[in-house]
Amino acid sequence: MPILKSLGLADSKMSRAGTLPLRSSRNPFEEASGLEEEEAGELETLPNGTSRGRRATLEKLAGLAPFRLGRTPGRRAGSPGDGQPRSFLGRVLTPGIRRSSADFGLLARLQGTRAQGDEEAAGEAARRLAFLRLGRGPKPRRASLAERVVPAGEAAPEPPPKVPEPPKIKEPLSVLEILSLIQQRELARADEHILELEAEELASSGGGAPGPPKAEGAGGGRRARDVALLYEALQRELWALVRETLAGPGPGAGAGPGAVAQLGQVLVQEEAADGRRGPEAARKLRARWAEAVARAARERLEAAAPGAPGGLAGQLEALRGRLLEDMGVVRGRLAPSYPAGLGAFGVYLRGYHGALAEWIGAAARRRLPLADRYALLHWHNQVYPREVLGLVDMVALENGELEPLLSPGTLRGLEDECVTDVKAQTRAALLQVLQKDAGHWAGAEDRSSSLAQDVCELLEEHTERAPRISQEFGERMAHCCLGGLAEFLQSFQQRVERFHENPGVRELLPDTYISRTISLVNCGPPLRALAERLARVGPPESEPAREAAASALDRVTRLCHRILTDLLFQELQPHFSKLMRRKWLSSSEALDGIVGTLGAKALALRRMQDEPYQELVAELHRRALVEYVRPLFRGRLRCGSARTRSRVAGRLREDAAQLQRLFRRLESQASWLDAVVPRLAEVLHLEDTPSIQMEVGMLVRDYPDIRRKHVAALLDIRGLHHTVARHEILAVARDLELSEGGTLSPPRDRAFFADIPVPRPPFCLSLPLFLSRLSLSRLACLPWPRPPSPSPSRPRAQH
């Protein structure tokens, strides 16, 4: 009866309606306590007003029959015994029996009903006791039990030794209590109880491996379902914890390091349990944890990318920032909270790497503009390995390496698209630049051309970005740009030729024409340097394109140089026509005009860049000396006497020195021309044949394009008509020509005498010498002149 009072079931005020909630409960776990419904019709009213049937039902319900005194050992029919299900309160009060979720809910109901009645009674008693204490005053101190038993003056006996209490049996938790632990994130404890419940289910099913609920046996099937549902709830909390640990500024929003440690402990426990379950029944929570990390990483990256400004480049920068931020949290706070055997840092790194690979792959499959494609390739090949993986401890990975974000085929496809787009865009852009610049060539405004700068900027934008992505891609891009440059330079050459073929431009705008020609020449060096640089970077098959580009630039440069040289020597022609005459021997007027005109025009030519300017000055130097020597070989002077030959040689030396000083001032590098005029002067001045032979030999050696006709012309000028000496000197020239390979023409920039024509000497036969060399027999063969035939006499005209 005290137990019934403690449970709130012996109160006389309990009516039938008080038991209705018990009978109306539809919890499936309450089917085992249905004895009250079975004996509801056996109620009998006793003299004291109680119901015998209710007492018996409650005894059966509470399982108190074994505790009643004076009863026979035999049990009443219907009382719980072997082979029958134990009642609800029997299961609640019997230690070592797990309460199901339905029992726990029913107990909470009963406890709530009893608590409500006890609160009402306690409140009424407290009010009565407070009224009675008003006049009693303070309560006197009572003597303790030892003082009452032991007389005064005697020592109190020692207290009896404490009997050790028997160890308490650990009471298994119900399903709802385990669920409550999961919701409170006591995940390690909850997993331990789930493993115990799974072990009980395994034992009840006959020792088989745990699996889905079976149809046989209501209790076994219910327990298997409970285990499955608890595992689902546990995993929901585990994976929610994974997301929260990455979302918050600390180790997790609402999850401290302890919760992360419990997550790791659960993984360790489950991995050990998988070893007992076997490969077929293993739950593989560690693999699912890695999948949850990858899902959380994917959500984090997808949330960071869309709002970033600046197109794809801005999104990639946002991804980089999010990666570094999250991996810093993992390294500093999350990974140390996990057990060391799990390799938490490597799992998180692989999860983020896989999520990033999915994002990058989806971006690569879209049709991207050229700038975004460059940004994607550069971020994949340079930024991510250097600024993300370079700051990560790769030793933390199990196998020490990660798969590439994009496959080699995808990367090759992106590079091919870039090369194709660059080829099409640069071709159109270069032609547009050429058309725009060529429209100003014929204008009256004297403006510098920006053609070379625009072309270099267009191509260098691609040739500088591609090598930063990869060396191979840089070579392919250099080859592509070099081909486009060669094609452009061929069009440029054709435009320049058409410009110079227009006679109206030269006549109407002489000064502007010269300035425009210099501007066109200045386009050559930067474009040539660009072609050479692209050829060095590009593959070996780029050489034909480099040669085509260089050939087009050479033609443009030679054409412009020839135009400028012709214009300059048209002004100098009156001065050159005064050379090698009688007046020239006594006056320097002609040479002064040449030197003055060349010095004045050199100021305008100095606007040309160094490389083409050096070529132009060298050509002017060569052309000036050719025009200076040309009148000498035409035979304007005849030096029959030694005095005349000495004066001509002296004048030649003076003019050569003056021209040498001029071209040194103009920074001419053609020093090989300095000796030509002095050597000609020595041939004219020397008198003995061996010295002349030596000087002729040096001329032939230094200037391989000199011919015997030039030497013969010099001998004619000095009046050397003696046969033996003349033949000896010409024989030296002939022998040196043959030994030096004189039949081969020298390079154009080293040719001098090839541009000096020698007039054919008049044919003159010396009859006495010719006859002396003929024998008499041959003379007999010569036809003799016939005497004139007689003609009829004519009458003289009479005067």
Tab-separated table of C-alpha atoms in Angstrom, residues 381-603:
chain	number	residue	atom	x	y	z
A	381	ASN	CA	47.919	26.512	-62.656
A	382	GLN	CA	49.498	29.211	-60.496
A	383	VAL	CA	47.326	30.795	-57.796
A	384	TYR	CA	45.832	27.634	-56.279
A	385	PRO	CA	49.074	25.613	-56.083
A	386	ARG	CA	51.135	28.556	-54.838
A	387	GLU	CA	48.798	30.585	-52.622
A	388	VAL	CA	46.515	27.832	-51.302
A	389	LEU	CA	48.228	24.466	-51.416
A	390	GLY	CA	51.585	26.125	-50.866
A	391	LEU	CA	50.388	27.304	-47.440
A	392	VAL	CA	48.936	23.909	-46.497
A	393	ASP	CA	50.831	21.102	-44.840
A	394	MET	CA	50.663	18.464	-47.564
A	395	VAL	CA	52.260	15.929	-45.212
A	396	ALA	CA	48.915	15.789	-43.402
A	397	LEU	CA	47.434	13.956	-46.389
A	398	GLU	CA	47.422	10.205	-46.230
A	399	ASN	CA	48.916	9.648	-49.684
A	400	GLY	CA	50.583	13.052	-49.880
A	401	GLU	CA	49.014	14.336	-53.108
A	402	LEU	CA	45.746	15.591	-54.559
A	403	GLU	CA	44.158	15.010	-57.906
A	404	PRO	CA	44.261	18.030	-60.280
A	405	LEU	CA	41.229	20.267	-60.247
A	406	LEU	CA	40.779	19.870	-64.008
A	407	SER	CA	41.693	16.910	-66.151
A	408	PRO	CA	44.475	17.286	-68.757
A	409	GLY	CA	41.903	17.030	-71.537
A	410	THR	CA	39.845	19.877	-70.095
A	411	LEU	CA	42.938	22.051	-69.709
A	412	ARG	CA	44.006	21.312	-73.276
A	413	GLY	CA	40.552	22.232	-74.526
A	414	LEU	CA	40.636	25.560	-72.683
A	415	GLU	CA	44.071	26.340	-74.113
A	416	ASP	CA	42.925	25.454	-77.639
A	417	GLU	CA	39.958	27.788	-77.286
A	418	CYS	CA	42.255	30.559	-76.096
A	419	VAL	CA	44.619	30.097	-79.051
A	420	THR	CA	41.731	30.088	-81.523
A	421	ASP	CA	40.180	33.215	-80.042
A	422	VAL	CA	43.520	35.033	-79.918
A	423	LYS	CA	44.238	34.211	-83.556
A	424	ALA	CA	40.867	35.546	-84.698
A	425	GLN	CA	40.872	38.616	-82.458
A	426	THR	CA	44.441	39.688	-83.159
A	427	ARG	CA	44.033	39.311	-86.916
A	428	ALA	CA	41.009	41.582	-86.959
A	429	ALA	CA	42.552	44.040	-84.491
A	430	LEU	CA	45.861	44.273	-86.373
A	431	LEU	CA	44.170	44.960	-89.693
A	432	GLN	CA	42.057	47.623	-88.050
A	433	VAL	CA	45.146	49.280	-86.585
A	434	LEU	CA	46.889	49.211	-89.973
A	435	GLN	CA	43.923	50.749	-91.757
A	436	LYS	CA	43.622	53.465	-89.164
A	437	ASP	CA	47.310	54.366	-89.282
A	438	ALA	CA	47.563	54.185	-93.084
A	439	GLY	CA	44.754	56.705	-93.360
A	440	HIS	CA	47.068	59.363	-91.905
A	441	TRP	CA	50.072	58.682	-94.144
A	442	ALA	CA	48.900	60.883	-96.989
A	443	GLY	CA	47.686	63.686	-94.717
A	444	ALA	CA	49.299	67.078	-94.456
A	445	GLU	CA	49.677	66.821	-90.689
A	446	ASP	CA	53.098	65.792	-89.522
A	447	ARG	CA	52.318	63.257	-86.781
A	448	SER	CA	54.296	60.375	-85.405
A	449	SER	CA	52.995	56.900	-86.057
A	450	SER	CA	51.886	54.688	-83.161
A	451	LEU	CA	51.498	51.627	-85.350
A	452	ALA	CA	54.345	49.611	-83.833
A	453	GLN	CA	53.302	50.441	-80.274
A	454	ASP	CA	49.701	49.418	-80.904
A	455	VAL	CA	50.741	46.143	-82.537
A	456	CYS	CA	53.130	45.264	-79.719
A	457	GLU	CA	50.516	45.994	-77.073
A	458	LEU	CA	47.958	43.825	-78.817
A	459	LEU	CA	50.261	40.835	-79.033
A	460	GLU	CA	52.137	41.251	-75.760
A	461	GLU	CA	48.859	41.114	-73.868
A	462	HIS	CA	48.683	37.446	-74.837
A	463	THR	CA	52.370	36.565	-75.046
A	464	GLU	CA	52.986	37.801	-71.507
A	465	ARG	CA	49.943	36.173	-69.870
A	466	ALA	CA	50.294	32.752	-71.466
A	467	PRO	CA	53.804	31.895	-70.107
A	468	ARG	CA	52.595	32.774	-66.603
A	469	ILE	CA	50.055	29.964	-66.929
A	470	SER	CA	52.434	27.274	-68.181
A	471	GLN	CA	55.533	27.049	-70.338
A	472	GLU	CA	53.855	24.846	-72.933
A	473	PHE	CA	50.907	27.199	-73.239
A	474	GLY	CA	53.330	30.107	-73.576
A	475	GLU	CA	55.076	28.382	-76.478
A	476	ARG	CA	51.789	27.713	-78.261
A	477	MET	CA	50.637	31.289	-77.782
A	478	ALA	CA	53.983	32.672	-79.009
A	479	HIS	CA	53.748	30.557	-82.155
A	480	CYS	CA	50.183	31.746	-82.742
A	481	CYS	CA	51.076	35.422	-82.272
A	482	LEU	CA	54.201	35.137	-84.432
A	483	GLY	CA	52.122	33.758	-87.296
A	484	GLY	CA	49.678	36.634	-86.937
A	485	LEU	CA	52.545	39.134	-86.815
A	486	ALA	CA	54.135	37.739	-90.001
A	487	GLU	CA	50.819	37.979	-91.797
A	488	PHE	CA	50.354	41.531	-90.584
A	489	LEU	CA	53.861	42.593	-91.677
A	490	GLN	CA	53.257	41.306	-95.184
A	491	SER	CA	50.153	43.504	-95.380
A	492	PHE	CA	52.177	46.362	-93.930
A	493	GLN	CA	54.847	45.921	-96.607
A	494	GLN	CA	52.256	46.058	-99.377
A	495	ARG	CA	50.744	49.230	-97.931
A	496	VAL	CA	54.174	50.901	-97.756
A	497	GLU	CA	54.979	49.972	-101.349
A	498	ARG	CA	51.674	51.395	-102.587
A	499	PHE	CA	52.325	54.545	-100.590
A	500	HIS	CA	55.742	55.133	-102.190
A	501	GLU	CA	54.474	54.301	-105.670
A	502	ASN	CA	52.059	57.215	-105.507
A	503	PRO	CA	53.904	60.103	-107.227
A	504	GLY	CA	51.379	62.698	-106.135
A	505	VAL	CA	52.263	62.257	-102.473
A	506	ARG	CA	55.950	62.970	-103.099
A	507	GLU	CA	55.297	66.031	-105.221
A	508	LEU	CA	52.656	67.679	-103.068
A	509	LEU	CA	54.180	67.026	-99.648
A	510	PRO	CA	57.975	66.718	-99.923
A	511	ASP	CA	58.797	67.504	-96.296
A	512	THR	CA	55.900	65.482	-94.897
A	513	TYR	CA	56.805	62.663	-97.230
A	514	ILE	CA	60.312	62.430	-95.784
A	515	SER	CA	58.974	62.592	-92.233
A	516	ARG	CA	56.398	59.900	-92.980
A	517	THR	CA	59.055	57.692	-94.523
A	518	ILE	CA	61.203	58.008	-91.404
A	519	SER	CA	58.164	57.068	-89.265
A	520	LEU	CA	57.594	53.965	-91.344
A	521	VAL	CA	61.225	52.974	-90.935
A	522	ASN	CA	60.927	53.465	-87.162
A	523	CYS	CA	58.185	50.814	-87.057
A	524	GLY	CA	60.752	48.172	-87.962
A	525	PRO	CA	62.942	47.785	-84.813
A	526	PRO	CA	60.193	47.151	-82.218
A	527	LEU	CA	58.322	44.807	-84.530
A	528	ARG	CA	61.538	42.986	-85.402
A	529	ALA	CA	62.421	42.639	-81.723
A	530	LEU	CA	58.947	41.288	-81.020
A	531	ALA	CA	59.280	38.710	-83.780
A	532	GLU	CA	62.690	37.608	-82.486
A	533	ARG	CA	61.378	37.287	-78.930
A	534	LEU	CA	58.373	35.259	-80.034
A	535	ALA	CA	60.631	32.985	-82.092
A	536	ARG	CA	62.868	32.341	-79.069
A	537	VAL	CA	59.901	31.501	-76.845
A	538	GLY	CA	58.005	29.521	-79.440
A	539	PRO	CA	58.665	25.989	-80.659
A	540	PRO	CA	61.190	25.202	-83.441
A	541	GLU	CA	58.466	25.287	-86.076
A	542	SER	CA	58.186	29.052	-85.508
A	543	GLU	CA	61.320	29.727	-87.584
A	544	PRO	CA	59.530	30.068	-90.981
A	545	ALA	CA	57.184	32.661	-89.525
A	546	ARG	CA	60.133	34.579	-88.060
A	547	GLU	CA	61.907	34.587	-91.425
A	548	ALA	CA	58.767	35.815	-93.178
A	549	ALA	CA	58.399	38.643	-90.665
A	550	ALA	CA	62.077	39.631	-90.964
A	551	SER	CA	61.921	39.542	-94.770
A	552	ALA	CA	58.910	41.863	-94.848
A	553	LEU	CA	60.617	44.317	-92.490
A	554	ASP	CA	63.843	44.198	-94.517
A	555	ARG	CA	61.966	45.073	-97.676
A	556	VAL	CA	60.253	47.996	-95.981
A	557	THR	CA	63.540	49.269	-94.543
A	558	ARG	CA	65.459	48.956	-97.817
A	559	LEU	CA	62.683	50.647	-99.741
A	560	CYS	CA	62.525	53.586	-97.348
A	561	HIS	CA	66.292	53.899	-97.221
A	562	ARG	CA	66.487	53.915	-101.008
A	563	ILE	CA	63.805	56.590	-101.183
A	564	LEU	CA	65.603	58.796	-98.674
A	565	THR	CA	68.998	58.245	-100.287
A	566	ASP	CA	67.695	59.054	-103.754
A	567	LEU	CA	66.078	62.254	-102.511
A	568	LEU	CA	69.290	63.304	-100.796
A	569	PHE	CA	71.582	62.595	-103.742
A	570	GLN	CA	69.271	64.404	-106.100
A	571	GLU	CA	70.244	67.519	-104.197
A	572	LEU	CA	73.917	66.503	-104.136
A	573	GLN	CA	74.149	65.691	-107.846
A	574	PRO	CA	75.136	69.246	-108.938
A	575	HIS	CA	78.056	69.155	-106.534
A	576	PHE	CA	79.239	65.695	-107.665
A	577	SER	CA	79.172	66.845	-111.310
A	578	LYS	CA	81.919	69.393	-110.493
A	579	LEU	CA	84.377	66.737	-109.314
A	580	MET	CA	87.421	65.478	-111.255
A	581	ARG	CA	87.751	68.548	-113.428
A	582	ARG	CA	90.482	71.109	-113.789
A	583	LYS	CA	88.739	73.493	-111.446
A	584	TRP	CA	88.392	70.746	-108.834
A	585	LEU	CA	92.190	70.527	-108.541
A	586	SER	CA	92.420	74.122	-107.370
A	587	SER	CA	89.058	74.655	-105.579
A	588	SER	CA	87.228	72.789	-102.771
A	589	GLU	CA	83.872	74.322	-103.629
A	590	ALA	CA	82.344	71.085	-104.857
A	591	LEU	CA	83.330	69.010	-101.837
A	592	ASP	CA	82.297	71.763	-99.421
A	593	GLY	CA	78.818	71.701	-100.933
A	594	ILE	CA	78.658	67.931	-100.544
A	595	VAL	CA	79.770	68.010	-96.923
A	596	GLY	CA	77.439	70.891	-96.025
A	597	THR	CA	74.364	69.291	-97.585
A	598	LEU	CA	75.012	65.907	-95.962
A	599	GLY	CA	75.529	67.539	-92.546
A	600	ALA	CA	72.266	69.494	-92.811
A	601	LYS	CA	70.168	66.522	-93.917
A	602	ALA	CA	71.634	64.356	-91.188
A	603	LEU	CA	69.725	66.385	-88.569
